[in-house]
Amino acid sequence: MTPVSTPTASATDSAADFISQENEHAAHNYHPLEVVVSHGEGAWVTDAAGRRYLDCLAAYSAVNFGHGHPALVAAAKDQLDRITLTSRAFHNDRLGPFVTALARLANKDMVLPMNTGAEAVESGIKIARAWGYRVKGVEANQANIIVADGNFHGRTTTIISFSNDEQARADFGPFTPGFRSVPYGDAAALEAAIDANTVAVLLEPIQGEAGIVVPAADYLPAVREITTRNNVLFIADEIQSGLGRTGATFQCDNAGVVPDLYLLGKALGGGIIPLSAVVGNRDILGVLRPGEHGSTFGGNPLATAVGLAVVELLETGEYQQRARRLGERLLDGLRGLLGHGVVEVRGAGLWAGIDIDPALASGRQVCELLMERGVLAKDTHGSTIRLAPPIVVEEHELDWAVQQLSEVLAELRG
Ligand SMILES: Cc1ncc(COP(=O)(O)O)c(C=O)c1O
């Protein structure tokens, strides 16, 4: 059985229409593959022409539990019939259960709910600065935060201020001061950058957009030790790595460390609605006072109803275990392609970065050829492809995707 059916002419026409409407009227801040997705179920999506594709991106891990997960859709539908938005001017009966469950899952005291990942990062930065001035005693407006080269934490002006990616920064200055970037994976450089005004270290436990860069096993424990010794907060951006993707609730669990603040997003909203959060203990999150920070949609009952259902899925541990088991199989399969057009494979859990031999093809070209074969994946940084299928994917489907990549590379090698 092949999962790719032949498109009909009329359906193809309408796909071209959708693309031209986007080209005409949507800002050109993305360069999507030429596929128009109209339905999704589990690990599969269907395009406007009726062709099926294995979704090996899962919306950058926002769809960890698969498209249309029955428990998540039921939670959303039930809430749609009750109430969707109250603002935080009033209490609602969904926020309390959600923050209680998420705090328990993370083994922390408090949760600040927001919407997008970038907002969680911005919130983490504000909390760290306020903690620095109010608790640590840093001189007013002198706080600095240490980040890592190659980071990706979102797209706001403050966040791009500490990016090293010129494409993300060019023509968007002036930038927010107060950040120092050090090489990722180098604990000594990180310690050397700390001074009396350092309030936090902000890191991705695995750098996703950089190409699934997994640091050495002793790096995050060293960061934890250095930050504790220097009275500096350790903020782990688990927006992409967290909530099951790497075979654990948090990648920090795999590394054996507990950060001061977790930044969560993406899968927290079940692939249904934006929902992000900063999670930490009262001695840090408690610095926020009424009126200092907020968001109209942050903590809304629709998002938190879905978020509670997401936490309930994670509480069973089933998805974490599955990602770990399937991930080993995926990485084994991908390692079999080393020397056959693949120069390096990195990963953790069900999350893989594959460096294609740049002499053979760009990551984009490989993704286009994979798409023709019914596999959707996304390139990054020229010759890298990342794979992050929904955790509900089946073993034989993963094997099939690796087989497609193998055949694409064979085709390119001629
Ligand atoms: C590690 C990390 N942090 C933050 C973000 C920003 O999230 P959002 O796109 O929801 O603002 C992303 C998005 O890719 C991410 O991967």
PDB file of N, CA and C in Angstrom, residues 14-77:
ATOM      1  N   SER A  14      -7.317  23.879  -7.070  1.00  0.00           N
ATOM      2  CA  SER A  14      -7.691  24.647  -5.896  1.00  0.00           C
ATOM      3  C   SER A  14      -6.490  24.806  -4.965  1.00  0.00           C
ATOM      4  N   ALA A  15      -5.597  23.807  -4.917  1.00  0.00           N
ATOM      5  CA  ALA A  15      -4.388  23.965  -4.098  1.00  0.00           C
ATOM      6  C   ALA A  15      -3.583  25.157  -4.612  1.00  0.00           C
ATOM      7  N   ALA A  16      -3.460  25.261  -5.944  1.00  0.00           N
ATOM      8  CA  ALA A  16      -2.715  26.391  -6.512  1.00  0.00           C
ATOM      9  C   ALA A  16      -3.396  27.714  -6.138  1.00  0.00           C
ATOM     10  N   ASP A  17      -4.722  27.710  -6.091  1.00  0.00           N
ATOM     11  CA  ASP A  17      -5.449  28.927  -5.704  1.00  0.00           C
ATOM     12  C   ASP A  17      -5.101  29.339  -4.275  1.00  0.00           C
ATOM     13  N   PHE A  18      -5.101  28.343  -3.374  1.00  0.00           N
ATOM     14  CA  PHE A  18      -4.804  28.666  -1.969  1.00  0.00           C
ATOM     15  C   PHE A  18      -3.403  29.260  -1.839  1.00  0.00           C
ATOM     16  N   ILE A  19      -2.476  28.676  -2.591  1.00  0.00           N
ATOM     17  CA  ILE A  19      -1.099  29.171  -2.514  1.00  0.00           C
ATOM     18  C   ILE A  19      -1.022  30.585  -3.086  1.00  0.00           C
ATOM     19  N   SER A  20      -1.717  30.821  -4.200  1.00  0.00           N
ATOM     20  CA  SER A  20      -1.606  32.165  -4.783  1.00  0.00           C
ATOM     21  C   SER A  20      -2.296  33.214  -3.898  1.00  0.00           C
ATOM     22  N   GLN A  21      -3.370  32.815  -3.215  1.00  0.00           N
ATOM     23  CA  GLN A  21      -3.997  33.761  -2.271  1.00  0.00           C
ATOM     24  C   GLN A  21      -3.004  34.128  -1.158  1.00  0.00           C
ATOM     25  N   GLU A  22      -2.309  33.127  -0.656  1.00  0.00           N
ATOM     26  CA  GLU A  22      -1.303  33.417   0.396  1.00  0.00           C
ATOM     27  C   GLU A  22      -0.215  34.317  -0.160  1.00  0.00           C
ATOM     28  N   ASN A  23       0.245  33.978  -1.361  1.00  0.00           N
ATOM     29  CA  ASN A  23       1.324  34.780  -1.942  1.00  0.00           C
ATOM     30  C   ASN A  23       0.896  36.224  -2.125  1.00  0.00           C
ATOM     31  N   GLU A  24      -0.354  36.390  -2.493  1.00  0.00           N
ATOM     32  CA  GLU A  24      -0.863  37.735  -2.770  1.00  0.00           C
ATOM     33  C   GLU A  24      -1.125  38.528  -1.487  1.00  0.00           C
ATOM     34  N   HIS A  25      -1.695  37.868  -0.475  1.00  0.00           N
ATOM     35  CA  HIS A  25      -2.235  38.624   0.659  1.00  0.00           C
ATOM     36  C   HIS A  25      -1.663  38.293   2.029  1.00  0.00           C
ATOM     37  N   ALA A  26      -0.822  37.266   2.126  1.00  0.00           N
ATOM     38  CA  ALA A  26      -0.184  36.988   3.429  1.00  0.00           C
ATOM     39  C   ALA A  26       1.249  37.511   3.358  1.00  0.00           C
ATOM     40  N   ALA A  27       1.695  38.125   4.442  1.00  0.00           N
ATOM     41  CA  ALA A  27       3.073  38.622   4.479  1.00  0.00           C
ATOM     42  C   ALA A  27       4.024  37.461   4.199  1.00  0.00           C
ATOM     43  N   HIS A  28       5.106  37.769   3.493  1.00  0.00           N
ATOM     44  CA  HIS A  28       6.024  36.707   3.037  1.00  0.00           C
ATOM     45  C   HIS A  28       7.110  36.407   4.059  1.00  0.00           C
ATOM     46  N   ASN A  29       6.716  36.186   5.305  1.00  0.00           N
ATOM     47  CA  ASN A  29       7.728  35.916   6.332  1.00  0.00           C
ATOM     48  C   ASN A  29       8.019  34.423   6.481  1.00  0.00           C
ATOM     49  N   TYR A  30       7.431  33.594   5.631  1.00  0.00           N
ATOM     50  CA  TYR A  30       7.743  32.158   5.593  1.00  0.00           C
ATOM     51  C   TYR A  30       7.942  31.732   4.146  1.00  0.00           C
ATOM     52  N   HIS A  31       8.597  30.579   3.988  1.00  0.00           N
ATOM     53  CA  HIS A  31       8.792  30.013   2.652  1.00  0.00           C
ATOM     54  C   HIS A  31       8.335  28.543   2.720  1.00  0.00           C
ATOM     55  N   PRO A  32       7.010  28.328   2.761  1.00  0.00           N
ATOM     56  CA  PRO A  32       6.503  26.962   2.998  1.00  0.00           C
ATOM     57  C   PRO A  32       6.779  26.019   1.835  1.00  0.00           C
ATOM     58  N   LEU A  33       6.794  24.721   2.135  1.00  0.00           N
ATOM     59  CA  LEU A  33       6.792  23.732   1.060  1.00  0.00           C
ATOM     60  C   LEU A  33       5.461  23.871   0.325  1.00  0.00           C
ATOM     61  N   GLU A  34       5.445  23.457  -0.948  1.00  0.00           N
ATOM     62  CA  GLU A  34       4.247  23.656  -1.774  1.00  0.00           C
ATOM     63  C   GLU A  34       3.220  22.557  -1.499  1.00  0.00           C
ATOM     64  N   VAL A  35       2.732  22.512  -0.286  1.00  0.00           N
ATOM     65  CA  VAL A  35       1.683  21.561   0.070  1.00  0.00           C
ATOM     66  C   VAL A  35       0.621  22.344   0.839  1.00  0.00           C
ATOM     67  N   VAL A  36      -0.648  22.068   0.517  1.00  0.00           N
ATOM     68  CA  VAL A  36      -1.750  22.775   1.180  1.00  0.00           C
ATOM     69  C   VAL A  36      -2.491  21.758   2.047  1.00  0.00           C
ATOM     70  N   VAL A  37      -2.232  21.805   3.330  1.00  0.00           N
ATOM     71  CA  VAL A  37      -2.809  20.807   4.236  1.00  0.00           C
ATOM     72  C   VAL A  37      -4.238  21.212   4.592  1.00  0.00           C
ATOM     73  N   SER A  38      -5.140  20.239   4.533  1.00  0.00           N
ATOM     74  CA  SER A  38      -6.528  20.578   4.880  1.00  0.00           C
ATOM     75  C   SER A  38      -7.101  19.702   5.990  1.00  0.00           C
ATOM     76  N   HIS A  39      -6.510  18.542   6.263  1.00  0.00           N
ATOM     77  CA  HIS A  39      -7.015  17.684   7.338  1.00  0.00           C
ATOM     78  C   HIS A  39      -5.833  17.010   8.037  1.00  0.00           C
ATOM     79  N   GLY A  40      -6.089  16.558   9.244  1.00  0.00           N
ATOM     80  CA  GLY A  40      -5.056  15.807   9.942  1.00  0.00           C
ATOM     81  C   GLY A  40      -5.687  14.804  10.881  1.00  0.00           C
ATOM     82  N   GLU A  41      -5.026  13.657  11.022  1.00  0.00           N
ATOM     83  CA  GLU A  41      -5.487  12.653  11.983  1.00  0.00           C
ATOM     84  C   GLU A  41      -4.267  11.871  12.467  1.00  0.00           C
ATOM     85  N   GLY A  42      -4.032  11.912  13.756  1.00  0.00           N
ATOM     86  CA  GLY A  42      -2.873  11.198  14.297  1.00  0.00           C
ATOM     87  C   GLY A  42      -1.590  11.768  13.723  1.00  0.00           C
ATOM     88  N   ALA A  43      -0.790  10.896  13.121  1.00  0.00           N
ATOM     89  CA  ALA A  43       0.507  11.335  12.578  1.00  0.00           C
ATOM     90  C   ALA A  43       0.395  11.747  11.113  1.00  0.00           C
ATOM     91  N   TRP A  44      -0.807  11.690  10.562  1.00  0.00           N
ATOM     92  CA  TRP A  44      -0.970  11.933   9.118  1.00  0.00           C
ATOM     93  C   TRP A  44      -1.751  13.205   8.837  1.00  0.00           C
ATOM     94  N   VAL A  45      -1.390  13.864   7.741  1.00  0.00           N
ATOM     95  CA  VAL A  45      -2.189  14.997   7.258  1.00  0.00           C
ATOM     96  C   VAL A  45      -2.575  14.716   5.808  1.00  0.00           C
ATOM     97  N   THR A  46      -3.640  15.390   5.377  1.00  0.00           N
ATOM     98  CA  THR A  46      -4.136  15.218   4.014  1.00  0.00           C
ATOM     99  C   THR A  46      -4.162  16.582   3.360  1.00  0.00           C
ATOM    100  N   ASP A  47      -3.733  16.649   2.104  1.00  0.00           N
ATOM    101  CA  ASP A  47      -3.729  17.965   1.448  1.00  0.00           C
ATOM    102  C   ASP A  47      -5.044  18.206   0.722  1.00  0.00           C
ATOM    103  N   ALA A  48      -5.151  19.407   0.156  1.00  0.00           N
ATOM    104  CA  ALA A  48      -6.412  19.811  -0.476  1.00  0.00           C
ATOM    105  C   ALA A  48      -6.763  18.893  -1.638  1.00  0.00           C
ATOM    106  N   ALA A  49      -5.776  18.173  -2.164  1.00  0.00           N
ATOM    107  CA  ALA A  49      -6.032  17.277  -3.288  1.00  0.00           C
ATOM    108  C   ALA A  49      -6.272  15.834  -2.839  1.00  0.00           C
ATOM    109  N   GLY A  50      -6.296  15.602  -1.546  1.00  0.00           N
ATOM    110  CA  GLY A  50      -6.577  14.249  -1.056  1.00  0.00           C
ATOM    111  C   GLY A  50      -5.342  13.374  -0.882  1.00  0.00           C
ATOM    112  N   ARG A  51      -4.138  13.924  -1.066  1.00  0.00           N
ATOM    113  CA  ARG A  51      -2.923  13.121  -0.850  1.00  0.00           C
ATOM    114  C   ARG A  51      -2.586  13.085   0.629  1.00  0.00           C
ATOM    115  N   ARG A  52      -2.114  11.947   1.106  1.00  0.00           N
ATOM    116  CA  ARG A  52      -1.770  11.808   2.525  1.00  0.00           C
ATOM    117  C   ARG A  52      -0.253  11.913   2.709  1.00  0.00           C
ATOM    118  N   TYR A  53       0.125  12.515   3.799  1.00  0.00           N
ATOM    119  CA  TYR A  53       1.548  12.699   4.126  1.00  0.00           C
ATOM    120  C   TYR A  53       1.764  12.343   5.592  1.00  0.00           C
ATOM    121  N   LEU A  54       2.881  11.685   5.859  1.00  0.00           N
ATOM    122  CA  LEU A  54       3.273  11.471   7.248  1.00  0.00           C
ATOM    123  C   LEU A  54       3.889  12.778   7.747  1.00  0.00           C
ATOM    124  N   ASP A  55       3.321  13.324   8.807  1.00  0.00           N
ATOM    125  CA  ASP A  55       3.767  14.626   9.323  1.00  0.00           C
ATOM    126  C   ASP A  55       4.996  14.407  10.208  1.00  0.00           C
ATOM    127  N   CYS A  56       6.156  14.641   9.665  1.00  0.00           N
ATOM    128  CA  CYS A  56       7.384  14.430  10.454  1.00  0.00           C
ATOM    129  C   CYS A  56       7.914  15.727  11.048  1.00  0.00           C
ATOM    130  N   LEU A  57       7.058  16.736  11.158  1.00  0.00           N
ATOM    131  CA  LEU A  57       7.436  17.986  11.809  1.00  0.00           C
ATOM    132  C   LEU A  57       6.564  18.235  13.038  1.00  0.00           C
ATOM    133  N   ALA A  58       5.285  17.827  12.940  1.00  0.00           N
ATOM    134  CA  ALA A  58       4.338  18.010  14.052  1.00  0.00           C
ATOM    135  C   ALA A  58       4.325  19.458  14.536  1.00  0.00           C
ATOM    136  N   ALA A  59       4.291  20.393  13.548  1.00  0.00           N
ATOM    137  CA  ALA A  59       4.251  21.824  13.880  1.00  0.00           C
ATOM    138  C   ALA A  59       5.317  22.159  14.924  1.00  0.00           C
ATOM    139  N   TYR A  60       6.555  21.753  14.616  1.00  0.00           N
ATOM    140  CA  TYR A  60       7.691  22.031  15.500  1.00  0.00           C
ATOM    141  C   TYR A  60       7.417  21.531  16.927  1.00  0.00           C
ATOM    142  N   SER A  61       6.832  20.339  16.997  1.00  0.00           N
ATOM    143  CA  SER A  61       6.541  19.673  18.284  1.00  0.00           C
ATOM    144  C   SER A  61       5.311  20.223  19.006  1.00  0.00           C
ATOM    145  N   ALA A  62       4.536  21.082  18.373  1.00  0.00           N
ATOM    146  CA  ALA A  62       3.291  21.527  19.005  1.00  0.00           C
ATOM    147  C   ALA A  62       2.231  20.427  18.930  1.00  0.00           C
ATOM    148  N   VAL A  63       2.411  19.494  17.979  1.00  0.00           N
ATOM    149  CA  VAL A  63       1.422  18.425  17.793  1.00  0.00           C
ATOM    150  C   VAL A  63       2.004  17.102  18.311  1.00  0.00           C
ATOM    151  N   ASN A  64       2.651  17.138  19.456  1.00  0.00           N
ATOM    152  CA  ASN A  64       3.256  15.926  20.029  1.00  0.00           C
ATOM    153  C   ASN A  64       2.261  14.781  20.162  1.00  0.00           C
ATOM    154  N   PHE A  65       0.999  15.085  20.459  1.00  0.00           N
ATOM    155  CA  PHE A  65       0.021  14.036  20.748  1.00  0.00           C
ATOM    156  C   PHE A  65      -0.778  13.646  19.511  1.00  0.00           C
ATOM    157  N   GLY A  66      -0.389  14.170  18.372  1.00  0.00           N
ATOM    158  CA  GLY A  66      -1.049  13.837  17.111  1.00  0.00           C
ATOM    159  C   GLY A  66      -2.168  14.807  16.790  1.00  0.00           C
ATOM    160  N   HIS A  67      -2.513  14.846  15.505  1.00  0.00           N
ATOM    161  CA  HIS A  67      -3.613  15.710  15.068  1.00  0.00           C
ATOM    162  C   HIS A  67      -4.929  15.118  15.574  1.00  0.00           C
ATOM    163  N   GLY A  68      -5.749  15.984  16.150  1.00  0.00           N
ATOM    164  CA  GLY A  68      -7.094  15.566  16.563  1.00  0.00           C
ATOM    165  C   GLY A  68      -7.102  14.516  17.656  1.00  0.00           C
ATOM    166  N   HIS A  69      -6.186  14.609  18.607  1.00  0.00           N
ATOM    167  CA  HIS A  69      -6.218  13.620  19.704  1.00  0.00           C
ATOM    168  C   HIS A  69      -7.602  13.656  20.362  1.00  0.00           C
ATOM    169  N   PRO A  70      -8.289  12.494  20.468  1.00  0.00           N
ATOM    170  CA  PRO A  70      -9.685  12.507  20.929  1.00  0.00           C
ATOM    171  C   PRO A  70      -9.882  13.186  22.283  1.00  0.00           C
ATOM    172  N   ALA A  71      -8.984  12.954  23.244  1.00  0.00           N
ATOM    173  CA  ALA A  71      -9.185  13.551  24.576  1.00  0.00           C
ATOM    174  C   ALA A  71      -9.003  15.068  24.524  1.00  0.00           C
ATOM    175  N   LEU A  72      -8.096  15.526  23.679  1.00  0.00           N
ATOM    176  CA  LEU A  72      -7.839  16.971  23.599  1.00  0.00           C
ATOM    177  C   LEU A  72      -8.962  17.679  22.844  1.00  0.00           C
ATOM    178  N   VAL A  73      -9.403  17.055  21.759  1.00  0.00           N
ATOM    179  CA  VAL A  73     -10.516  17.640  20.995  1.00  0.00           C
ATOM    180  C   VAL A  73     -11.779  17.666  21.860  1.00  0.00           C
ATOM    181  N   ALA A  74     -11.993  16.610  22.627  1.00  0.00           N
ATOM    182  CA  ALA A  74     -13.191  16.568  23.490  1.00  0.00           C
ATOM    183  C   ALA A  74     -13.113  17.676  24.534  1.00  0.00           C
ATOM    184  N   ALA A  75     -11.937  17.903  25.100  1.00  0.00           N
ATOM    185  CA  ALA A  75     -11.796  18.962  26.114  1.00  0.00           C
ATOM    186  C   ALA A  75     -12.086  20.321  25.489  1.00  0.00           C
ATOM    187  N   ALA A  76     -11.586  20.529  24.256  1.00  0.00           N
ATOM    188  CA  ALA A  76     -11.810  21.815  23.576  1.00  0.00           C
ATOM    189  C   ALA A  76     -13.290  21.999  23.236  1.00  0.00           C
ATOM    190  N   LYS A  77     -13.904  20.937  22.696  1.00  0.00           N
ATOM    191  CA  LYS A  77     -15.322  21.063  22.289  1.00  0.00           C
ATOM    192  C   LYS A  77     -16.210  21.314  23.498  1.00  0.00           C
TER     193      LYS A  77
END
